[in-house]
Amino acid sequence: MKNLGKHCVAELYGCDHTILDNEKILKELIRESIDIASATLLDICAHKFDPQGVTIVALLSESHISIHTWPESGSCALDVFTCGDSKPDLALLHIINFLKPTEYNMHCFDR
């Protein structure tokens, strides 16, 4: 069976709640991670929830990156799926390093 791409997911805990609630910072972080992954951004969609929380989905030529945040608990869920020569693990690690969680889990697998 042919490998279609690589999918990396992570859950982060103990992140700074002000960053997790800042749509502008998170969009820039997603854009940086796309460059690091050597991927191509097609479009980005974001939604700021009331009273808190942000969801961002970046549509890539290679597939997608998403982040969903829960500032009230300092947590977020990340999803990076790419095909081709992109590096979703590097994109995810960039986001993790920026958010500096006290605890996280990360899993990557072939699809």
Short mmCIF file of C-alpha atoms in Angstrom, two decimals:
data_model
loop_
_atom_site.label_atom_id
_atom_site.label_comp_id
_atom_site.label_asym_id
_atom_site.label_seq_id
_atom_site.Cartn_x
_atom_site.Cartn_y
_atom_site.Cartn_z
CA MET A 1 0.00 0.00 0.00
CA LYS A 2 1.31 3.45 -0.92
CA ASN A 3 1.99 6.00 1.81
CA LEU A 4 -0.29 9.03 1.28
CA GLY A 5 1.36 11.36 3.78
CA LYS A 6 2.36 11.95 7.37
CA HIS A 7 -0.05 12.98 10.12
CA CYS A 8 1.09 14.47 13.43
CA VAL A 9 -1.19 15.30 16.35
CA ALA A 10 -0.53 16.70 19.81
CA GLU A 11 -2.28 17.77 22.97
CA LEU A 12 -0.60 20.47 25.04
CA TYR A 13 -1.23 21.31 28.70
CA GLY A 14 0.02 24.09 30.95
CA CYS A 15 0.35 26.74 28.21
CA ASP A 16 0.05 30.49 28.76
CA HIS A 17 -3.68 31.22 28.64
CA THR A 18 -3.17 34.72 27.20
CA ILE A 19 -1.37 33.31 24.15
CA LEU A 20 -3.99 30.59 23.69
CA ASP A 21 -6.64 33.30 23.53
CA ASN A 22 -4.77 35.54 21.09
CA GLU A 23 -5.92 34.91 17.51
CA LYS A 24 -3.28 37.22 15.99
CA ILE A 25 -0.32 35.52 17.70
CA LEU A 26 -1.64 32.03 16.90
CA LYS A 27 -2.20 32.87 13.21
CA GLU A 28 1.37 34.12 12.93
CA LEU A 29 2.60 30.98 14.70
CA ILE A 30 0.71 28.80 12.22
CA ARG A 31 2.18 30.77 9.29
CA GLU A 32 5.71 30.30 10.68
CA SER A 33 5.12 26.57 11.14
CA ILE A 34 3.94 26.26 7.53
CA ASP A 35 7.22 27.79 6.34
CA ILE A 36 9.22 25.49 8.62
CA ALA A 37 7.36 22.47 7.24
CA SER A 38 8.14 23.57 3.67
CA ALA A 39 4.42 23.61 2.95
CA THR A 40 2.27 25.98 0.88
CA LEU A 41 -0.53 28.02 2.43
CA LEU A 42 -3.71 28.25 0.35
CA ASP A 43 -6.03 29.87 2.91
CA ILE A 44 -6.44 30.36 6.62
CA CYS A 45 -9.65 30.56 8.61
CA ALA A 46 -9.87 31.59 12.26
CA HIS A 47 -12.61 31.97 14.83
CA LYS A 48 -12.34 33.66 18.24
CA PHE A 49 -14.87 32.27 20.69
CA ASP A 50 -16.69 34.28 23.37
CA PRO A 51 -15.69 34.38 26.15
CA GLN A 52 -12.44 32.61 25.21
CA GLY A 53 -10.77 30.17 22.87
CA VAL A 54 -9.54 30.16 19.30
CA THR A 55 -9.78 27.72 16.41
CA ILE A 56 -7.57 28.14 13.37
CA VAL A 57 -7.47 25.94 10.29
CA ALA A 58 -4.88 26.47 7.57
CA LEU A 59 -5.61 24.85 4.22
CA LEU A 60 -2.38 23.77 2.57
CA SER A 61 -1.55 22.50 -0.88
CA GLU A 62 -0.25 19.49 1.03
CA SER A 63 -3.34 19.19 3.33
CA HIS A 64 -3.91 21.14 6.60
CA ILE A 65 -2.82 22.45 10.02
CA SER A 66 -5.26 23.17 12.82
CA ILE A 67 -5.22 24.38 16.41
CA HIS A 68 -8.08 24.42 18.90
CA THR A 69 -7.48 26.17 22.23
CA TRP A 70 -9.01 26.08 25.69
CA PRO A 71 -7.35 29.03 27.47
CA GLU A 72 -9.34 28.44 30.66
CA SER A 73 -7.43 25.18 31.15
CA GLY A 74 -4.18 26.21 29.40
CA SER A 75 -4.60 23.46 26.81
CA CYS A 76 -4.82 23.03 23.05
CA ALA A 77 -5.07 20.35 20.39
CA LEU A 78 -2.92 20.43 17.26
CA ASP A 79 -3.24 18.56 13.98
CA VAL A 80 -0.79 18.66 11.06
CA PHE A 81 -1.28 16.45 8.00
CA THR A 82 0.86 16.78 4.89
CA CYS A 83 1.78 14.79 1.83
CA GLY A 84 4.84 15.02 -0.35
CA ASP A 85 8.15 16.25 1.01
CA SER A 86 6.70 18.52 3.72
CA LYS A 87 7.74 18.03 7.32
CA PRO A 88 4.68 18.08 9.61
CA ASP A 89 6.72 16.99 12.62
CA LEU A 90 8.92 20.10 12.35
CA ALA A 91 5.83 22.33 12.09
CA LEU A 92 4.33 20.74 15.18
CA LEU A 93 7.58 20.97 17.16
CA HIS A 94 7.84 24.67 16.29
CA ILE A 95 4.37 25.30 17.72
CA ILE A 96 5.12 23.23 20.83
CA ASN A 97 8.40 25.05 21.45
CA PHE A 98 6.66 28.42 21.13
CA LEU A 99 3.75 27.55 23.45
CA LYS A 100 6.06 26.00 26.09
CA PRO A 101 3.60 23.52 27.62
CA THR A 102 4.37 21.98 31.01
CA GLU A 103 3.18 18.68 29.56
CA TYR A 104 2.32 17.39 26.09
CA ASN A 105 1.95 14.28 24.00
CA MET A 106 2.74 14.04 20.31
CA HIS A 107 2.13 11.24 17.84
CA CYS A 108 3.09 10.99 14.16
CA PHE A 109 2.02 8.26 11.82
CA ASP A 110 1.95 7.43 8.14
CA ARG A 111 -1.36 7.57 6.29
#
